[in-house]
Amino acid sequence: MGETFAKSHHALLSKGDENEMEIFGYKTQGCRKAMCIAGYILSCGVLRLVFYWKPAWDVWANCIPCSLQEADVTLLRTTDEFQIYSRKKVTWISVSALNKFRSDYPIIADENSIINKAIMKPELKVRCIQVQKIRYIWNNPEQQFQKVGSLEDSHTCSDIHAKFGSGLRYEEQEIRRLICGPNAIDIQVVPIWKLLIKEVLNPFYVFQLFSVCLWFAEDYKEYAIAIIIMSLLSIALTVYDLRKQSMKLHRLVESHNSVKVTVCRKDKGFQELESHHLVPGDVLALTGGKALMPCDAILIGGGCIVNEGMLTGESIPVTKTHLPQAHDSRPWRTCCAEDYKRHVLFCGTEVIQTKADGNGPARAVVLRTGFNTAKGDLVRSILYPKPMNFKLYRDALRFLISLIVLATIGMIYAVCVFALNGEEAGEVVKKALDVITIAVPPALPAALTTGIIYTQGRLKKKGIFCISPQRINVCGQLNLICFDKTGTLTEDGLDLWGVIASEGNSFQKVHSFTSGRSLPWGPMCGAMASCHSLIVLDGKIQGDPLDLKMFEATNWEIEDSSDDHVKNGEFTHAVVIKPGPKASNVPVEGIAILHQFPFSSALQRMSVIAQEIGGEQQVFMKGAPETVTKFCRPETVPPGFASELQLYAARGFRVIGLAHKILQAGRQAAGLPREEVESDLTFLGLLIMENRLKAESKPVLEELSAARIRSVMVTGDNIQTAVTVAKNAGMISNTSQVILIEANELSGSPSASITWKLLEESKPNGYRNLETYIHVGGRFSSEVGRSSYHFAMSGKSYQVITQHFSYLLPKLLVNGTVFARMSPGQKSSLVEEFQKLDYFVGMCGDGANDCGALKVAHAGISLSEQEASVASPFTSRTPSIECVPELIRQGRAALVTSFCVFKYMALYSTIQYLGVLLLYWQLNSFGNYQFLFQDLAITTVIGITMSLNGAYPKLVPYRPPGQLISPPLLLSMVLNILFSLCMQVFGFVIVQKQPWYAQHNIYSACLGGNKSHVQNSSSTATIGFTGTEHADAREGEDNGYKSYENTTVWLLSTINCLMVALVFSKGKPFRQPVYTNYIFVLMLAVQLGICVFFVFADIDGLYSQMDLVCTPTFWRISMVIMLLVTFAMSFIVEETVIENRALWMLLKKCFRYQSKSLYKRLQRMLEQDSAWPPLNETIFSESRVIPVEDNRIAYRNPVFESNEDML
């Protein structure tokens, strides 16, 4: 019974998705709710505020657990390590008003639709919840909440054509619209009052409000007003920034919410309507010129050319083809494999051209609407970013909690001292609460934020824009950077170097294009002229840069036929290509491209069906050479294919394979399945493209290597090319060896194999113009040593390893440097796997196919300013990887600044706390102006200016500490607190032993003082905070704070704050030296000058205002000596112990401390394993018996957490 209830009470929402959550069912109970309301009233709203901060407590207090079917409130919890709770109310949608339905008749034509299963009969109602802009409805038969707003994934290709090809009935469309919601990515500009309330209810500002009320009660008006002004300014700036972001996001999506579309209605034909009325299952007619897609849709008829710059970051035309009417029982996505996207038009992309077919204009079935679309998902990633769990912030919270504990001890001490001395209860409470505002610095979050704002400004000046400022500190911990190759490490453009034709089962001489000679006519020339996705747009040829370079080399021209024509009963919109004036003698008039199978990074190939004008139809294929040869007849592939490919790939060339075949006469191009078209091809040869390394790539990678930051290449290019580029760029040194990892699934068996092969470079004979080529299968060089090697693998091998050899994956990643032929999904997976090994991972790409990896990395750096870059925390205006070391430098400086500011603010509050508790012993305290000077003139100014130090220009080979709870930082804090405590206690005790000291006469030390003033004041010198009999005296010149102890302790603690600020203001190796922070040094000098003036000045008016008393010159000099001794001790300890890296490394060695990071543990283990790596060996997945490490930690994704203690 209990298990059944637990199962019905709890479930997973969006299981397996990135946004997976746990959902719990609850029912509101009247008596509980009444008790909570009474609690709100009795607590003056405090309980309601706590429930606002903790929604789970709100649900637990107001509701009782129940099954999800009965629930009127749901509690959601994220399944990641953060386990964030949110409360959602279950609402009802009524469809009875739309029409009268028979209880036994399916409301939606598709009986298997989730909508049919969700409508409760006979009530005709639907239960739903809204989570992060996505609507979930209750599926009655399956007893769970399911996402709505998209077609079910279970539909087959034939289902989509049959069920939705002719459109929806009007009534069904209305029901779907009501249940799925409008097709709109609606981002309302949040009203200022809402932003204001949300910001004011932040715990930090609530604590400040408490502090301000307390200060007003104690007549500490000046600082209270100053804090109010600063808080209002901070709130105003935050609200302005949030409002600006809200408006920017609103403008980003508003254009997609009001598009006119043409929809096909069953039995009613075509009609025009607003795009927000679209529902999943509608049929769009795509006609006319350019248009934005208002939803995700599956193309079921005709063809389209779209600009997917919003998604990929590349503003190049992409060809889309219609979904085949395959009679396959598998779901349409499975049937289309990884290349299903070639049939999908994504929301936010621009349709440039449409191509009709024999059944009319291009048509598409609406697949997803609203926030379920690709555009909606992008917007949701901005609205609901992945939470941060950087150790600095967690440690800061722990430290604040420890300060609160310290404040609690102080409160108990204050209550005891004042209560035992007979103080009024009100005064005792005030003084006890005052300890909290002293021990816990209210300005700490603002001071930490200031440093981030300064760093953000410096990054902006360098052309690096940040949309997630909290990740700046994380950049200071990066120790592994993944780079895309093309457009990131190498130039965007490709130059055509030459063509190597294959004739008679052998390669011919290289045809070089640098000589200016045109390629003679033949199948190779025909393939280069027609096997592409280029289009003519506004009189200009546009498309993929590689296609463009290849086509330009043929000297042919494109004539985009604007007239649709029928040929052999087939309705076509053909692209016609004709020889240009500079083309070589061609015996054909031109070529018409009849049908395209567009290029896909997943399939690594493209093909076209083309026809010579007046001639026969041919198939041309272009793609990765190793992929193209799989579709060719073996006898047409030269025996030396592998070595020839390696030869040119070793030079860093981009190598493309070409193939063709002649189609049988009478076959209709559009009706042929791709499997039939791409079979029995004849291999034509290799196209050699030169992709030059960017000038700045090698120096940047060398700089990162010198700083012990790993560089990894993640590319979609050939593995041989990638290895060569990695060597040329300096990722792989000349003394290192590369081991190729090949993993394959065994045909007809569920097992797989993995092989380690050594790649060797050698000088080939007969190729004088080429330097080296890669030879597979050498012996490991004992001279180099087993520690100096790099693994290289393809995306296919990576996929097999993750599925069959997951226990080996961590060991391979520790030395993995080149990952080639990687799909976008594999790139994201690789970044996450590196994170599981406790690496702090950065990802740098140009936006194309890198968006997923840019989002999941600790720091994603996009080199593209396209719309896709909004998913990346950082965007560089300059498309150069020089931004990577700059970002790391600034991140390190920001991280160290955060530690400096945190240490200073914590120590300042502790110094003030110790001083106040000392004076509490005599029922005394600091005066209001004394507090004001310390809080406003000293600490606020230091907090603002301490963070102005710039980043040190050189990256050192170690990172700054990533956590507060580390021995050096804790020792620094403890020692400085002890120094301050000793100095203040020493001053407090010694001043009482001076011969001129008189407890009841505060002018006894200055014999020249005004006698009448002395007489008037002596009687009130020790009032402290006694009762009402001294109220009149307080209102006079002496307010009761004046004493020798007060003067001594205040002057010592105030100047001590300045000394600590100077000691804690770190310079090299992560920040510029402190003397380069001119404003900070100037402010410190001015503050110190004023404090020294306070020490030695003897001005009655000034001393009276600051609650100071006159002391002999000898005592003033004694205080200066105490301060100098304390400063010398603090400075020496900080420089010789705390900042002495060699000392801490020695201590680590003596105590045999080793890093707990998983990748470090693996490295240590592999260094001791003489059998690793197993060269020239093959292992089968069934033969595994020994795990990587018996006590190895189970896989986890710490995201923004590292267990490594770095000094």
CSV table of C-alpha atoms in Angstrom, one decimal, residues 654-938:
chain,number,residue,atom,x,y,z
A,654,ARG,CA,40.9,19.4,-45.9
A,655,VAL,CA,40.3,16.4,-48.1
A,656,ILE,CA,37.0,15.8,-49.8
A,657,GLY,CA,36.0,12.6,-51.7
A,658,LEU,CA,33.9,12.6,-54.9
A,659,ALA,CA,32.0,9.8,-56.6
A,660,HIS,CA,29.3,9.4,-59.3
A,661,LYS,CA,27.1,7.0,-61.3
A,662,ILE,CA,24.8,7.1,-64.2
A,663,LEU,CA,21.1,6.5,-63.5
A,664,GLN,CA,18.9,4.3,-65.6
A,665,ALA,CA,16.8,6.1,-68.1
A,666,GLY,CA,13.1,6.8,-67.2
A,667,ARG,CA,13.6,7.0,-63.5
A,668,GLN,CA,12.0,9.9,-61.7
A,669,ALA,CA,14.6,11.7,-59.6
A,670,ALA,CA,12.3,12.9,-56.7
A,671,GLY,CA,10.8,9.5,-56.2
A,672,LEU,CA,14.0,7.5,-55.7
A,673,PRO,CA,15.0,6.6,-52.1
A,674,ARG,CA,18.4,7.8,-50.9
A,675,GLU,CA,19.6,4.3,-50.3
A,676,GLU,CA,19.1,3.4,-53.9
A,677,VAL,CA,20.6,6.6,-55.3
A,678,GLU,CA,23.7,6.3,-53.1
A,679,SER,CA,24.8,2.8,-54.1
A,680,ASP,CA,27.2,1.2,-56.6
A,681,LEU,CA,29.0,4.5,-57.2
A,682,THR,CA,32.3,5.0,-59.0
A,683,PHE,CA,35.0,6.7,-57.1
A,684,LEU,CA,36.2,9.9,-58.9
A,685,GLY,CA,39.1,11.1,-56.7
A,686,LEU,CA,40.0,13.6,-54.0
A,687,LEU,CA,39.5,17.3,-53.7
A,688,ILE,CA,42.3,19.0,-51.7
A,689,MET,CA,41.3,22.2,-49.8
A,690,GLU,CA,43.8,24.2,-47.9
A,691,ASN,CA,42.7,25.5,-44.5
A,692,ARG,CA,45.4,27.8,-43.1
A,693,LEU,CA,46.1,28.1,-39.4
A,694,LYS,CA,45.3,31.5,-38.0
A,695,ALA,CA,48.4,33.5,-37.2
A,696,GLU,CA,47.4,33.9,-33.5
A,697,SER,CA,46.5,30.3,-32.9
A,698,LYS,CA,49.9,28.9,-32.2
A,699,PRO,CA,51.1,31.6,-29.8
A,700,VAL,CA,47.9,31.4,-27.9
A,701,LEU,CA,48.1,27.6,-27.5
A,702,GLU,CA,51.7,27.8,-26.5
A,703,GLU,CA,50.8,30.4,-23.9
A,704,LEU,CA,48.1,28.1,-22.5
A,705,SER,CA,50.5,25.1,-22.6
A,706,ALA,CA,53.1,27.1,-20.6
A,707,ALA,CA,50.3,27.9,-18.1
A,708,ARG,CA,49.6,24.1,-17.8
A,709,ILE,CA,46.1,24.6,-19.3
A,710,ARG,CA,45.2,21.6,-21.5
A,711,SER,CA,44.1,22.3,-25.0
A,712,VAL,CA,41.8,19.8,-26.8
A,713,MET,CA,40.6,19.9,-30.4
A,714,VAL,CA,37.0,18.9,-31.1
A,715,THR,CA,36.2,19.1,-34.8
A,716,GLY,CA,34.0,17.6,-37.5
A,717,ASP,CA,37.0,17.3,-39.9
A,718,ASN,CA,39.1,14.3,-40.8
A,719,ILE,CA,41.2,12.8,-38.0
A,720,GLN,CA,44.5,12.9,-39.9
A,721,THR,CA,43.9,16.6,-40.8
A,722,ALA,CA,43.0,17.3,-37.2
A,723,VAL,CA,46.2,15.6,-35.8
A,724,THR,CA,48.4,17.6,-38.2
A,725,VAL,CA,46.7,20.9,-37.3
A,726,ALA,CA,47.1,20.0,-33.6
A,727,LYS,CA,50.8,19.5,-34.2
A,728,ASN,CA,51.2,22.6,-36.3
A,729,ALA,CA,49.3,24.7,-33.7
A,730,GLY,CA,51.4,23.3,-30.8
A,731,MET,CA,48.7,21.3,-29.1
A,732,ILE,CA,50.9,18.2,-29.6
A,733,SER,CA,54.7,18.8,-29.2
A,734,ASN,CA,57.3,17.5,-31.6
A,735,THR,CA,58.6,15.1,-29.0
A,736,SER,CA,55.1,13.6,-28.2
A,737,GLN,CA,53.6,10.6,-30.0
A,738,VAL,CA,50.0,10.2,-31.1
A,739,ILE,CA,48.0,7.0,-30.5
A,740,LEU,CA,45.0,6.5,-32.7
A,741,ILE,CA,42.0,4.9,-30.9
A,742,GLU,CA,39.7,2.9,-33.1
A,743,ALA,CA,36.5,1.4,-31.7
A,744,ASN,CA,34.0,-0.5,-33.8
A,745,GLU,CA,30.8,-2.4,-33.2
A,746,LEU,CA,31.1,-6.0,-34.5
A,747,SER,CA,28.6,-6.8,-37.2
A,748,GLY,CA,26.0,-9.4,-36.1
A,749,SER,CA,27.1,-9.2,-32.5
A,750,PRO,CA,26.3,-6.9,-29.5
A,751,SER,CA,29.9,-6.6,-28.6
A,752,ALA,CA,32.6,-4.2,-29.9
A,753,SER,CA,36.3,-3.9,-30.2
A,754,ILE,CA,38.9,-1.2,-29.4
A,755,THR,CA,42.4,-0.9,-30.9
A,756,TRP,CA,45.4,1.3,-30.0
A,757,LYS,CA,47.6,2.2,-33.0
A,758,LEU,CA,50.6,4.5,-33.0
A,759,LEU,CA,50.7,7.2,-35.6
A,760,GLU,CA,54.2,7.8,-36.9
A,761,GLU,CA,55.5,10.5,-39.2
A,762,SER,CA,58.0,9.5,-41.9
A,763,LYS,CA,59.4,10.9,-45.2
A,764,PRO,CA,57.8,9.3,-48.2
A,765,ASN,CA,59.5,8.8,-51.5
A,766,GLY,CA,58.3,10.5,-54.6
A,767,TYR,CA,56.5,13.4,-53.0
A,768,ARG,CA,59.1,16.1,-52.8
A,769,ASN,CA,56.4,18.8,-52.5
A,770,LEU,CA,55.0,17.3,-49.3
A,771,GLU,CA,56.8,17.2,-46.0
A,772,THR,CA,55.4,14.3,-44.1
A,773,TYR,CA,52.6,11.7,-44.0
A,774,ILE,CA,51.2,9.7,-41.2
A,775,HIS,CA,51.9,6.0,-40.9
A,776,VAL,CA,49.7,3.9,-38.7
A,777,GLY,CA,51.1,1.1,-36.6
A,778,GLY,CA,54.6,1.9,-35.3
A,779,ARG,CA,56.4,1.0,-32.1
A,780,PHE,CA,56.4,3.2,-29.0
A,781,SER,CA,59.6,5.2,-28.6
A,782,SER,CA,61.3,4.4,-25.3
A,783,GLU,CA,63.2,7.7,-25.7
A,784,VAL,CA,60.1,9.7,-25.4
A,785,GLY,CA,58.6,7.8,-22.5
A,786,ARG,CA,55.1,6.7,-21.8
A,787,SER,CA,54.0,9.9,-20.2
A,788,SER,CA,54.4,11.9,-23.4
A,789,TYR,CA,51.6,10.7,-25.6
A,790,HIS,CA,48.2,11.9,-26.9
A,791,PHE,CA,45.1,10.0,-27.9
A,792,ALA,CA,43.2,10.8,-31.0
A,793,MET,CA,39.8,9.3,-31.9
A,794,SER,CA,36.9,9.9,-34.2
A,795,GLY,CA,33.3,10.6,-33.2
A,796,LYS,CA,32.3,7.1,-34.2
A,797,SER,CA,34.9,5.6,-31.9
A,798,TYR,CA,33.9,7.9,-29.1
A,799,GLN,CA,30.3,6.8,-29.4
A,800,VAL,CA,31.3,3.1,-29.4
A,801,ILE,CA,33.6,3.6,-26.3
A,802,THR,CA,30.8,5.4,-24.4
A,803,GLN,CA,28.4,2.6,-25.1
A,804,HIS,CA,30.7,-0.5,-24.8
A,805,PHE,CA,33.9,0.7,-23.0
A,806,SER,CA,32.7,3.3,-20.6
A,807,TYR,CA,35.1,2.0,-17.9
A,808,LEU,CA,38.0,3.0,-20.3
A,809,LEU,CA,36.6,6.4,-21.2
A,810,PRO,CA,38.1,8.3,-18.2
A,811,LYS,CA,41.6,6.9,-18.8
A,812,LEU,CA,41.4,7.8,-22.5
A,813,LEU,CA,40.1,11.4,-21.8
A,814,VAL,CA,43.0,12.1,-19.4
A,815,ASN,CA,45.4,12.0,-22.4
A,816,GLY,CA,42.8,12.6,-25.2
A,817,THR,CA,43.8,15.6,-27.4
A,818,VAL,CA,42.2,15.2,-30.8
A,819,PHE,CA,38.5,14.3,-31.3
A,820,ALA,CA,37.6,14.3,-35.0
A,821,ARG,CA,34.4,13.8,-37.0
A,822,MET,CA,32.4,14.8,-33.9
A,823,SER,CA,28.7,15.6,-34.2
A,824,PRO,CA,27.2,18.5,-32.2
A,825,GLY,CA,25.7,16.1,-29.7
A,826,GLN,CA,29.0,14.3,-29.2
A,827,LYS,CA,30.8,17.6,-28.6
A,828,SER,CA,28.4,18.4,-25.7
A,829,SER,CA,28.8,14.9,-24.3
A,830,LEU,CA,32.6,15.2,-24.4
A,831,VAL,CA,32.5,18.4,-22.5
A,832,GLU,CA,30.3,16.8,-19.8
A,833,GLU,CA,32.6,13.8,-19.6
A,834,PHE,CA,35.6,16.1,-19.0
A,835,GLN,CA,33.6,17.8,-16.2
A,836,LYS,CA,32.9,14.4,-14.6
A,837,LEU,CA,36.7,14.1,-14.2
A,838,ASP,CA,36.7,17.4,-12.2
A,839,TYR,CA,38.2,19.5,-15.0
A,840,PHE,CA,37.1,23.1,-15.3
A,841,VAL,CA,36.2,23.1,-19.0
A,842,GLY,CA,36.1,26.0,-21.4
A,843,MET,CA,34.7,25.7,-24.9
A,844,CYS,CA,35.7,28.0,-27.7
A,845,GLY,CA,33.9,27.8,-31.0
A,846,ASP,CA,32.5,29.9,-33.8
A,847,GLY,CA,28.9,29.1,-33.0
A,848,ALA,CA,28.3,26.6,-35.8
A,849,ASN,CA,27.3,23.2,-34.4
A,850,ASP,CA,29.0,24.3,-31.1
A,851,CYS,CA,26.0,25.8,-29.3
A,852,GLY,CA,25.3,22.7,-27.1
A,853,ALA,CA,28.9,22.5,-26.0
A,854,LEU,CA,29.1,26.2,-25.4
A,855,LYS,CA,26.1,26.0,-23.1
A,856,VAL,CA,27.2,23.0,-21.0
A,857,ALA,CA,30.9,24.1,-20.5
A,858,HIS,CA,31.9,26.0,-17.4
A,859,ALA,CA,32.8,28.9,-19.7
A,860,GLY,CA,31.5,28.9,-23.3
A,861,ILE,CA,33.2,31.4,-25.6
A,862,SER,CA,31.5,32.1,-28.9
A,863,LEU,CA,33.5,33.7,-31.7
A,864,SER,CA,30.2,34.4,-33.6
A,865,GLU,CA,27.9,37.4,-33.0
A,866,GLN,CA,25.0,35.6,-34.5
A,867,GLU,CA,21.8,35.1,-32.5
A,868,ALA,CA,23.0,31.6,-31.6
A,869,SER,CA,25.7,33.1,-29.4
A,870,VAL,CA,23.0,34.2,-26.8
A,871,ALA,CA,23.3,30.7,-25.4
A,872,SER,CA,27.0,31.2,-24.8
A,873,PRO,CA,28.0,33.0,-21.5
A,874,PHE,CA,30.8,34.9,-23.4
A,875,THR,CA,31.0,36.3,-26.9
A,876,SER,CA,34.1,37.7,-28.5
A,877,ARG,CA,33.7,40.5,-31.1
A,878,THR,CA,37.0,39.5,-32.6
A,879,PRO,CA,36.9,36.0,-34.2
A,880,SER,CA,40.2,35.0,-32.6
A,881,ILE,CA,41.2,32.6,-29.8
A,882,GLU,CA,43.2,35.4,-28.3
A,883,CYS,CA,40.1,36.1,-26.2
A,884,VAL,CA,40.7,32.7,-24.3
A,885,PRO,CA,43.9,33.6,-22.4
A,886,GLU,CA,42.5,37.1,-21.9
A,887,LEU,CA,39.3,35.7,-20.3
A,888,ILE,CA,41.4,33.4,-18.1
A,889,ARG,CA,43.6,36.3,-17.0
A,890,GLN,CA,40.6,38.4,-16.1
A,891,GLY,CA,38.9,35.5,-14.4
A,892,ARG,CA,42.0,34.8,-12.3
A,893,ALA,CA,42.2,38.4,-11.3
A,894,ALA,CA,38.5,38.6,-10.5
A,895,LEU,CA,38.7,35.4,-8.4
A,896,VAL,CA,41.7,36.7,-6.4
A,897,THR,CA,39.9,40.1,-6.0
A,898,SER,CA,36.9,38.3,-4.6
A,899,PHE,CA,39.1,36.5,-2.1
A,900,CYS,CA,40.8,39.8,-1.2
A,901,VAL,CA,37.5,41.7,-0.7
A,902,PHE,CA,36.0,38.8,1.2
A,903,LYS,CA,38.9,38.5,3.5
A,904,TYR,CA,39.0,42.2,4.1
A,905,MET,CA,35.3,42.6,4.7
A,906,ALA,CA,35.3,39.6,7.1
A,907,LEU,CA,38.3,40.9,9.0
A,908,TYR,CA,37.0,44.4,9.2
A,909,SER,CA,33.8,43.3,10.7
A,910,THR,CA,35.7,41.0,13.1
A,911,ILE,CA,38.1,43.9,14.1
A,912,GLN,CA,35.1,46.1,14.8
A,913,TYR,CA,33.3,43.2,16.6
A,914,LEU,CA,36.3,42.6,18.9
A,915,GLY,CA,36.6,46.3,19.7
A,916,VAL,CA,32.9,46.7,20.6
A,917,LEU,CA,32.9,43.6,22.8
A,918,LEU,CA,36.0,44.9,24.7
A,919,LEU,CA,34.2,48.2,25.4
A,920,TYR,CA,30.9,46.4,26.3
A,921,TRP,CA,32.9,45.1,29.3
A,922,GLN,CA,32.8,48.7,30.6
A,923,LEU,CA,29.3,49.2,29.4
A,924,ASN,CA,30.7,51.4,26.6
A,925,SER,CA,30.8,51.3,22.9
A,926,PHE,CA,31.9,53.2,19.8
A,927,GLY,CA,30.1,56.5,19.2
A,928,ASN,CA,27.9,57.1,16.1
A,929,TYR,CA,30.5,59.1,14.3
A,930,GLN,CA,33.2,56.6,15.2
A,931,PHE,CA,31.1,53.9,13.6
A,932,LEU,CA,30.3,56.2,10.7
A,933,PHE,CA,33.9,56.9,10.0
A,934,GLN,CA,34.9,53.2,10.0
A,935,ASP,CA,31.9,52.0,8.0
A,936,LEU,CA,31.6,54.7,5.5
A,937,ALA,CA,34.8,56.6,5.2
A,938,ILE,CA,37.1,53.6,5.5
